[in-house]
CSV table of C-alpha atoms and ligand atoms in Angstrom, one decimal:
chain,number,residue,atom,x,y,z
O,1,MET,CA,48.8,-95.9,-22.6
O,2,ILE,CA,46.6,-97.3,-20.9
O,3,PHE,CA,43.5,-99.9,-22.0
O,4,LEU,CA,40.9,-100.2,-20.4
O,5,LYS,CA,37.1,-102.0,-20.7
O,6,ALA,CA,34.8,-99.3,-21.4
O,7,THR,CA,33.4,-99.8,-17.8
O,8,PRO,CA,32.0,-96.1,-15.7
O,9,ALA,CA,35.4,-95.9,-13.6
O,10,ALA,CA,37.8,-96.1,-17.3
O,11,VAL,CA,35.0,-93.1,-18.2
O,12,LYS,CA,36.0,-90.6,-15.9
O,13,LYS,CA,39.5,-91.4,-16.6
O,14,ALA,CA,39.5,-90.9,-20.2
O,15,ALA,CA,37.4,-87.4,-19.4
O,16,ALA,CA,39.4,-86.6,-17.3
O,17,PHE,CA,42.4,-87.0,-20.2
O,18,ILE,CA,40.0,-85.1,-22.7
O,19,ARG,CA,39.2,-81.3,-19.8
O,20,LYS,CA,42.9,-81.5,-19.8
O,21,GLY,CA,43.9,-81.6,-23.4
O,22,GLY,CA,44.4,-85.2,-24.4
O,23,THR,CA,43.6,-87.8,-26.4
O,24,ALA,CA,41.3,-90.7,-25.9
O,25,VAL,CA,39.7,-93.8,-28.4
O,26,PHE,CA,36.6,-94.5,-28.3
O,27,PRO,CA,34.1,-96.4,-29.2
O,28,THR,CA,30.9,-95.4,-30.9
O,29,GLU,CA,28.2,-97.2,-33.1
O,30,THR,CA,30.0,-96.5,-36.3
O,31,VAL,CA,34.2,-96.7,-35.8
O,32,TYR,CA,36.1,-96.3,-32.9
O,33,GLY,CA,37.6,-92.7,-32.8
O,34,LEU,CA,40.7,-90.6,-31.4
O,35,GLY,CA,39.2,-87.3,-29.1
O,36,ALA,CA,40.2,-84.6,-28.2
O,37,ASP,CA,38.2,-81.8,-26.5
O,38,ALA,CA,37.2,-80.1,-30.1
O,39,LEU,CA,37.6,-75.7,-28.2
O,40,ASN,CA,41.1,-76.6,-27.2
O,41,PRO,CA,43.1,-75.9,-30.6
O,42,GLU,CA,46.4,-77.4,-29.4
O,43,ALA,CA,44.9,-80.9,-28.1
O,44,ALA,CA,43.0,-81.3,-31.6
O,45,ALA,CA,46.5,-80.8,-32.9
O,46,LYS,CA,47.9,-83.9,-31.6
O,47,ILE,CA,44.3,-85.6,-33.9
O,48,PHE,CA,46.4,-84.3,-36.7
O,49,GLU,CA,50.0,-86.0,-35.3
O,50,ILE,CA,49.2,-88.6,-33.7
O,51,LYS,CA,46.0,-90.0,-37.3
O,52,LYS,CA,49.6,-88.5,-39.9
O,53,ARG,CA,46.0,-86.4,-41.0
O,54,PRO,CA,46.8,-83.3,-43.3
O,55,ALA,CA,45.5,-80.5,-41.8
O,56,PHE,CA,43.2,-79.3,-44.7
O,57,ASP,CA,41.2,-82.6,-43.4
O,58,PRO,CA,38.7,-81.0,-40.9
O,59,LEU,CA,37.1,-83.2,-37.8
O,60,ILE,CA,34.3,-83.9,-36.7
O,61,VAL,CA,33.3,-82.7,-33.4
O,62,HIS,CA,31.0,-85.0,-31.2
O,63,VAL,CA,28.1,-83.1,-29.1
O,64,ALA,CA,25.5,-85.1,-26.9
O,65,SER,CA,22.6,-82.7,-27.2
O,66,VAL,CA,21.0,-80.6,-30.1
O,67,LYS,CA,22.0,-77.8,-27.0
O,68,GLN,CA,25.7,-78.5,-27.6
O,69,ALA,CA,25.3,-78.5,-31.1
O,70,LYS,CA,23.5,-74.9,-31.0
O,71,MET,CA,26.7,-73.8,-28.7
O,72,LEU,CA,28.8,-74.6,-31.4
O,73,ALA,CA,27.2,-73.8,-34.8
O,74,PHE,CA,23.9,-72.2,-36.5
O,75,VAL,CA,20.9,-74.2,-36.9
O,76,THR,CA,19.0,-73.4,-39.6
O,77,PRO,CA,15.4,-75.1,-38.4
O,78,LYS,CA,15.7,-77.9,-41.3
O,79,ALA,CA,19.0,-79.1,-39.5
O,80,GLU,CA,16.9,-78.9,-36.5
O,81,ALA,CA,14.3,-81.6,-38.3
O,82,LEU,CA,16.9,-84.0,-39.0
O,83,MET,CA,18.6,-83.9,-35.8
O,84,LYS,CA,15.1,-84.0,-33.6
O,85,ARG,CA,14.7,-87.5,-36.0
O,86,PHE,CA,18.2,-89.1,-36.2
O,87,TRP,CA,20.1,-88.0,-33.8
O,88,PRO,CA,21.6,-89.7,-31.5
O,89,GLY,CA,22.7,-91.4,-34.6
O,90,PRO,CA,25.1,-91.8,-38.2
O,91,LEU,CA,24.6,-89.0,-39.1
O,92,THR,CA,26.3,-85.8,-39.3
O,93,LEU,CA,25.6,-82.2,-40.4
O,94,VAL,CA,27.5,-79.3,-41.6
O,95,LEU,CA,26.9,-75.9,-41.0
O,96,PRO,CA,27.7,-73.0,-40.6
O,97,LYS,CA,30.6,-72.3,-37.3
O,98,LYS,CA,30.1,-70.1,-34.2
O,99,ARG,CA,33.6,-68.9,-33.5
O,100,ILE,CA,34.0,-70.0,-30.1
O,101,VAL,CA,35.5,-73.8,-33.0
O,102,PRO,CA,39.4,-73.0,-33.4
O,103,ASP,CA,40.2,-73.3,-37.0
O,104,ILE,CA,42.6,-76.4,-36.9
O,105,VAL,CA,39.1,-78.4,-35.8
O,106,THR,CA,37.2,-77.3,-39.0
O,107,ALA,CA,40.7,-77.1,-41.8
O,108,GLY,CA,40.5,-73.2,-41.8
O,109,LEU,CA,36.8,-73.6,-42.9
O,110,ASP,CA,33.8,-71.1,-41.7
O,111,THR,CA,31.7,-74.4,-41.6
O,112,VAL,CA,31.8,-77.2,-38.7
O,113,ALA,CA,31.1,-80.9,-38.7
O,114,LEU,CA,28.6,-82.4,-35.7
O,115,ARG,CA,27.4,-85.5,-35.0
O,116,MET,CA,25.2,-87.2,-31.6
O,117,PRO,CA,26.9,-90.8,-31.4
O,118,ALA,CA,24.9,-93.5,-30.4
O,119,ASN,CA,26.5,-94.8,-28.2
O,120,PRO,CA,26.0,-95.1,-24.2
O,121,VAL,CA,30.3,-95.3,-23.9
O,122,ALA,CA,30.2,-91.9,-26.4
O,123,LEU,CA,27.8,-90.2,-24.9
O,124,ASP,CA,28.9,-90.5,-21.4
O,125,LEU,CA,32.3,-89.3,-22.4
O,126,ILE,CA,31.2,-86.1,-23.5
O,127,LYS,CA,29.1,-85.6,-20.8
O,128,ARG,CA,32.0,-85.4,-17.9
O,129,ALA,CA,34.6,-83.9,-20.5
O,130,GLY,CA,31.7,-81.1,-20.6
O,131,THR,CA,33.2,-80.6,-23.6
O,132,PRO,CA,32.7,-81.5,-27.6
O,133,ILE,CA,34.9,-83.9,-28.6
O,134,ALA,CA,36.9,-84.0,-32.6
O,135,ALA,CA,37.2,-86.8,-33.2
O,136,PRO,CA,37.8,-89.6,-36.3
O,137,SER,CA,38.3,-92.3,-36.5
O,138,ALA,CA,40.6,-93.8,-34.5
O,139,ASN,CA,43.9,-94.9,-37.7
O,140,ARG,CA,46.4,-93.5,-39.4
O,141,PHE,CA,44.7,-91.3,-42.1
O,142,GLY,CA,44.1,-92.8,-45.3
O,143,ARG,CA,44.7,-96.6,-43.7
O,144,LEU,CA,41.3,-99.3,-42.8
O,145,SER,CA,38.5,-98.2,-40.2
O,146,PRO,CA,38.8,-99.0,-37.1
O,147,THR,CA,35.5,-101.5,-35.8
O,148,ALA,CA,37.5,-102.9,-32.5
O,149,ALA,CA,39.8,-101.7,-30.0
O,150,ALA,CA,42.6,-104.0,-31.5
O,151,HIS,CA,42.4,-102.0,-35.1
O,152,ALA,CA,43.0,-99.2,-32.8
O,153,GLU,CA,46.3,-100.2,-30.8
O,154,ARG,CA,47.6,-102.2,-33.8
O,155,GLN,CA,46.9,-99.2,-35.9
O,156,LEU,CA,48.0,-95.9,-33.3
O,157,LYS,CA,50.9,-98.5,-31.4
O,158,GLY,CA,50.6,-96.0,-27.8
O,159,ARG,CA,50.7,-92.8,-28.4
O,160,PRO,CA,46.8,-92.1,-28.0
O,161,ASP,CA,46.2,-91.5,-24.2
O,162,ILE,CA,44.1,-94.4,-23.7
O,163,ILE,CA,41.8,-96.5,-24.9
O,164,LEU,CA,38.5,-97.6,-24.6
O,165,ASP,CA,37.3,-100.8,-25.3
O,166,GLY,CA,33.7,-100.4,-26.2
O,167,GLY,CA,33.3,-104.2,-28.3
O,168,LYS,CA,32.9,-104.4,-32.0
O,169,THR,CA,31.0,-101.3,-33.0
O,170,ARG,CA,27.7,-101.7,-34.0
O,171,ILE,CA,27.3,-100.4,-37.2
O,172,GLY,CA,30.6,-100.3,-38.3
O,173,VAL,CA,30.6,-97.5,-40.9
O,174,GLU,CA,31.2,-94.5,-40.9
O,175,SER,CA,28.6,-91.5,-40.2
O,176,ALA,CA,26.6,-90.5,-43.9
O,177,VAL,CA,27.7,-86.7,-44.0
O,178,LEU,CA,25.0,-84.1,-45.1
O,179,ALA,CA,26.3,-79.8,-45.7
O,180,PHE,CA,23.1,-77.1,-46.4
O,181,LYS,CA,23.9,-74.7,-49.1
O,182,ASP,CA,21.4,-72.6,-51.5
O,183,ARG,CA,18.4,-73.8,-49.6
O,184,ARG,CA,19.6,-77.2,-51.0
O,185,ILE,CA,21.3,-80.3,-49.1
O,186,TYR,CA,23.6,-82.5,-49.8
O,187,LEU,CA,25.0,-85.3,-49.1
O,188,LEU,CA,28.7,-85.1,-49.3
O,189,ARG,CA,29.6,-89.1,-48.0
O,190,HIS,CA,27.1,-92.5,-47.6
O,191,GLY,CA,27.4,-93.7,-44.2
O,192,GLY,CA,25.4,-95.2,-41.2
O,193,LEU,CA,22.3,-93.6,-42.0
O,194,PRO,CA,21.1,-95.0,-45.5
O,195,LEU,CA,20.7,-92.2,-48.5
O,196,GLU,CA,16.6,-93.2,-48.8
O,197,GLU,CA,16.0,-93.0,-45.1
O,198,ILE,CA,17.6,-89.5,-44.9
O,199,GLU,CA,15.6,-88.7,-47.9
O,200,LYS,CA,12.2,-89.8,-46.6
O,201,VAL,CA,12.0,-87.4,-44.3
O,202,ALA,CA,14.9,-84.5,-46.1
O,203,GLY,CA,13.3,-84.6,-49.2
O,204,PRO,CA,15.7,-85.2,-52.6
O,205,LEU,CA,18.7,-84.8,-51.9
O,206,ALA,CA,21.5,-82.7,-53.7
O,207,SER,CA,24.5,-85.4,-54.7
O,208,VAL,CA,27.6,-84.4,-54.9
O,209,LEU,CA,28.1,-87.8,-56.1
O,210,ARG,CA,25.8,-86.5,-58.7
O,211,SER,CA,26.0,-82.7,-59.4
O,212,GLY,CA,29.2,-81.1,-60.8
O,213,LYS,CA,28.1,-77.7,-58.8
O,214,ARG,CA,28.9,-79.1,-54.9
O,215,PRO,CA,29.5,-77.4,-51.7
O,216,ARG,CA,33.8,-78.1,-50.7
O,217,SER,CA,34.6,-81.7,-48.6
O,218,PRO,CA,38.2,-81.9,-48.1
O,219,GLY,CA,39.6,-85.1,-47.2
O,220,ARG,CA,37.6,-87.3,-49.4
O,221,LEU,CA,40.2,-88.4,-51.1
O,222,ALA,CA,40.1,-91.5,-53.6
O,223,GLY,CA,42.8,-92.7,-52.0
O,224,HIS,CA,41.6,-94.1,-48.5
O,225,TYR,CA,40.4,-97.0,-45.9
O,226,ASN,CA,43.7,-99.1,-47.8
O,227,PRO,CA,44.7,-102.0,-46.9
O,228,SER,CA,48.0,-103.2,-47.3
O,229,ALA,CA,47.2,-106.2,-49.3
O,230,LYS,CA,46.6,-104.4,-52.5
O,231,LEU,CA,42.4,-104.0,-52.7
O,232,ILE,CA,41.0,-105.3,-56.2
O,233,LEU,CA,37.0,-104.9,-56.6
O,234,LEU,CA,35.9,-107.4,-59.0
O,235,GLY,CA,33.0,-106.7,-62.0
O,236,LYS,CA,31.2,-109.5,-62.7
O,237,LYS,CA,33.7,-111.4,-64.6
O,238,LYS,CA,34.9,-114.2,-62.5
O,239,PRO,CA,39.1,-113.4,-61.9
O,240,GLU,CA,41.5,-114.4,-62.9
O,241,LEU,CA,45.2,-115.4,-60.4
O,242,LYS,CA,48.5,-115.1,-61.1
O,243,LYS,CA,50.3,-117.6,-60.1
O,244,GLY,CA,52.8,-116.8,-57.2
O,245,LEU,CA,50.4,-114.1,-55.2
O,246,ARG,CA,49.4,-114.7,-51.8
O,247,TYR,CA,45.1,-114.2,-52.4
O,248,GLY,CA,42.7,-113.1,-50.2
O,249,TYR,CA,38.9,-112.5,-50.8
O,250,LEU,CA,36.3,-110.9,-49.0
O,251,ALA,CA,32.8,-112.1,-50.5
O,252,PHE,CA,28.9,-111.1,-49.8
O,253,THR,CA,27.0,-114.2,-50.2
O,254,GLU,CA,29.5,-117.1,-50.0
O,255,LYS,CA,33.2,-118.2,-50.0
O,256,PRO,CA,34.5,-117.8,-53.7
O,257,ALA,CA,34.8,-121.3,-55.9
O,258,LEU,CA,38.9,-120.0,-56.2
O,259,LYS,CA,41.4,-121.2,-54.2
O,260,VAL,CA,42.6,-118.7,-52.0
O,261,LYS,CA,44.9,-117.8,-49.2
O,262,LYS,CA,42.3,-116.9,-46.5
O,263,ALA,CA,38.4,-115.9,-47.7
O,264,ALA,CA,35.6,-114.5,-45.5
O,265,VAL,CA,31.5,-113.7,-46.1
O,266,LEU,CA,30.5,-110.4,-45.2
O,267,SER,CA,26.9,-111.5,-44.5
O,268,PRO,CA,25.4,-115.5,-45.8
O,269,SER,CA,21.8,-114.2,-45.3
O,270,GLY,CA,22.7,-110.7,-48.0
O,271,ASP,CA,22.0,-108.3,-44.9
O,272,LEU,CA,23.4,-105.4,-46.2
O,273,LYS,CA,23.3,-104.0,-42.0
O,274,GLU,CA,24.9,-107.2,-41.1
O,275,ALA,CA,27.7,-106.6,-44.0
O,276,ALA,CA,28.1,-103.3,-42.9
O,277,ALA,CA,28.9,-104.7,-39.6
O,278,ASN,CA,31.6,-107.3,-40.6
O,279,LEU,CA,33.5,-104.5,-43.1
O,280,PHE,CA,35.7,-103.3,-41.4
O,281,SER,CA,36.8,-106.5,-39.4
O,282,HIS,CA,36.7,-108.4,-42.0
O,283,LEU,CA,39.2,-106.0,-43.9
O,284,HIS,CA,41.5,-106.4,-41.2
O,285,LYS,CA,41.4,-110.4,-40.7
O,286,LEU,CA,42.6,-110.3,-44.3
O,287,ASP,CA,44.9,-107.9,-43.9
O,288,ASN,CA,47.0,-109.5,-41.3
O,289,ALA,CA,47.1,-112.5,-43.1
O,290,GLY,CA,50.4,-112.0,-45.5
O,291,LEU,CA,48.3,-111.7,-48.5
O,292,ASP,CA,49.4,-109.5,-51.6
O,293,ILE,CA,46.4,-108.6,-52.7
O,294,ILE,CA,42.4,-109.0,-51.6
O,295,LEU,CA,39.3,-109.5,-54.2
O,296,ALA,CA,36.8,-107.8,-52.4
O,297,GLU,CA,32.9,-108.6,-54.6
O,298,PRO,CA,30.5,-105.6,-55.2
O,299,VAL,CA,27.4,-105.2,-52.5
O,300,PRO,CA,24.0,-104.2,-54.1
O,301,MET,CA,23.9,-100.5,-54.3
O,302,ARG,CA,20.5,-100.2,-52.2
O,303,GLY,CA,20.8,-99.3,-48.0
O,304,LEU,CA,24.7,-100.2,-46.6
O,305,GLY,CA,25.4,-101.1,-49.4
O,306,ARG,CA,25.9,-97.7,-51.4
O,307,ALA,CA,28.3,-97.2,-48.5
O,308,ILE,CA,29.9,-100.0,-48.5
O,309,MET,CA,31.1,-100.1,-52.7
O,310,ASP,CA,32.1,-96.0,-51.5
O,311,ARG,CA,34.2,-98.2,-49.3
O,312,LEU,CA,35.3,-100.5,-51.6
O,313,LYS,CA,36.1,-98.2,-53.8
O,314,ARG,CA,38.6,-95.9,-51.7
O,315,ALA,CA,40.3,-98.7,-50.2
O,316,ALA,CA,40.7,-100.5,-54.4
O,317,ALA,CA,42.3,-96.8,-55.1
O,318,THR,CA,45.8,-96.0,-55.0
O,319,ARG,CA,46.7,-93.8,-52.5
O,320,LYS,CA,49.0,-90.6,-53.3
O,321,LYS,CA,52.0,-90.1,-51.3
O,322,GLY,CA,51.7,-87.4,-48.8
G,401,AMP,P1,36.0,-89.0,-40.5
G,401,AMP,O1,37.5,-88.5,-41.0
G,401,AMP,O2,35.0,-89.7,-40.7
G,401,AMP,O3,36.3,-87.6,-39.1
G,401,AMP,O4,35.2,-87.6,-41.2
G,401,AMP,C1,35.6,-86.3,-42.2
G,401,AMP,C2,35.3,-86.0,-43.2
G,401,AMP,O5,33.6,-85.3,-43.1
G,401,AMP,C3,35.8,-85.5,-43.8
G,401,AMP,O6,36.8,-86.3,-44.2
G,401,AMP,C4,35.7,-84.0,-44.3
G,401,AMP,O7,35.0,-85.1,-46.4
G,401,AMP,C5,34.3,-83.9,-43.5
G,401,AMP,N1,34.0,-83.1,-43.2
G,401,AMP,C6,33.9,-82.7,-42.1
G,401,AMP,N2,34.4,-80.8,-42.0
G,401,AMP,C7,33.4,-80.5,-42.9
G,401,AMP,C8,33.5,-79.1,-43.4
G,401,AMP,N3,33.4,-78.7,-42.5
G,401,AMP,N4,32.7,-79.2,-44.6
G,401,AMP,C9,32.8,-79.9,-45.6
G,401,AMP,N5,33.5,-81.4,-45.3
G,401,AMP,C10,33.0,-82.2,-43.7
G,402,MG,MG1,38.1,-91.7,-41.0
């Protein structure tokens, strides 16, 4: 495996690997992705292999333009309006797929998830590869998402062909995911584009989080983003620490008065954007400190706070082995 700073020459190298059916880790504005040619089923299979991701969990396909999106999916006027407003950016749209998209990428569904990332390295890579790039987050399935190249390197242990280091990701949580069904728009996942922003353009969304009848969203498992230590999401009550256990603490705005082995603060000024950008890097740091338990404070449920709380709740849920 090659590990390179994301210079134009390195991006060129990564694009060559993608064209030949290989895999490349690259930065986006949300988290690092593990990419392969979305139109090559054998290449896409490598992603599932490397991540140990179950085959029922579809991949997001990354494109460099609306035009490229239209080669892969039937883009409705509503969807195109959202693309024009928010792309490139942290918004994924699930649309009826065209035949050109291999089944392995969509986990057999007749829809495909598309996104245009707002990161110059990612866009340059897609353009130079000359093909859309299927890319989930560059971590082992079910574990913490990578917001730095080193996080991906540690988890994927030399198995991708190349890692492009583009520094810390700007947004730090994955994209928001929308699906279109029966003339309604459903929010499948809170993400880097806050619900409030989307609703300003799309009107009120039918949320899978609010409605029983919903489009399928495989891969939205309770146990996800799991650190090695056990994560406990705190409520209003002050936690009691058990003797003999090593505690870490993820605070929102200030360090706790508790005696813990390691503490991290998401945003001293209470800025949810800063908190989202720090979320996974702080969790990685805490998780590398040899802890038994990480206590995490809740954050306000507005703006990016919704995506942060979604990740923390899943990080706190035990992952089913499988
Ligand atoms: P990620 O793991 O960040 O790459 O996000 C992929 C997630 O997007 C999946 O786990 C699904 O929840 C969602 N997704 C991708 N493709 C589809 C699809 N065709 N229909 C519904 N949800 C999808
Ligand atoms: Mg992921």
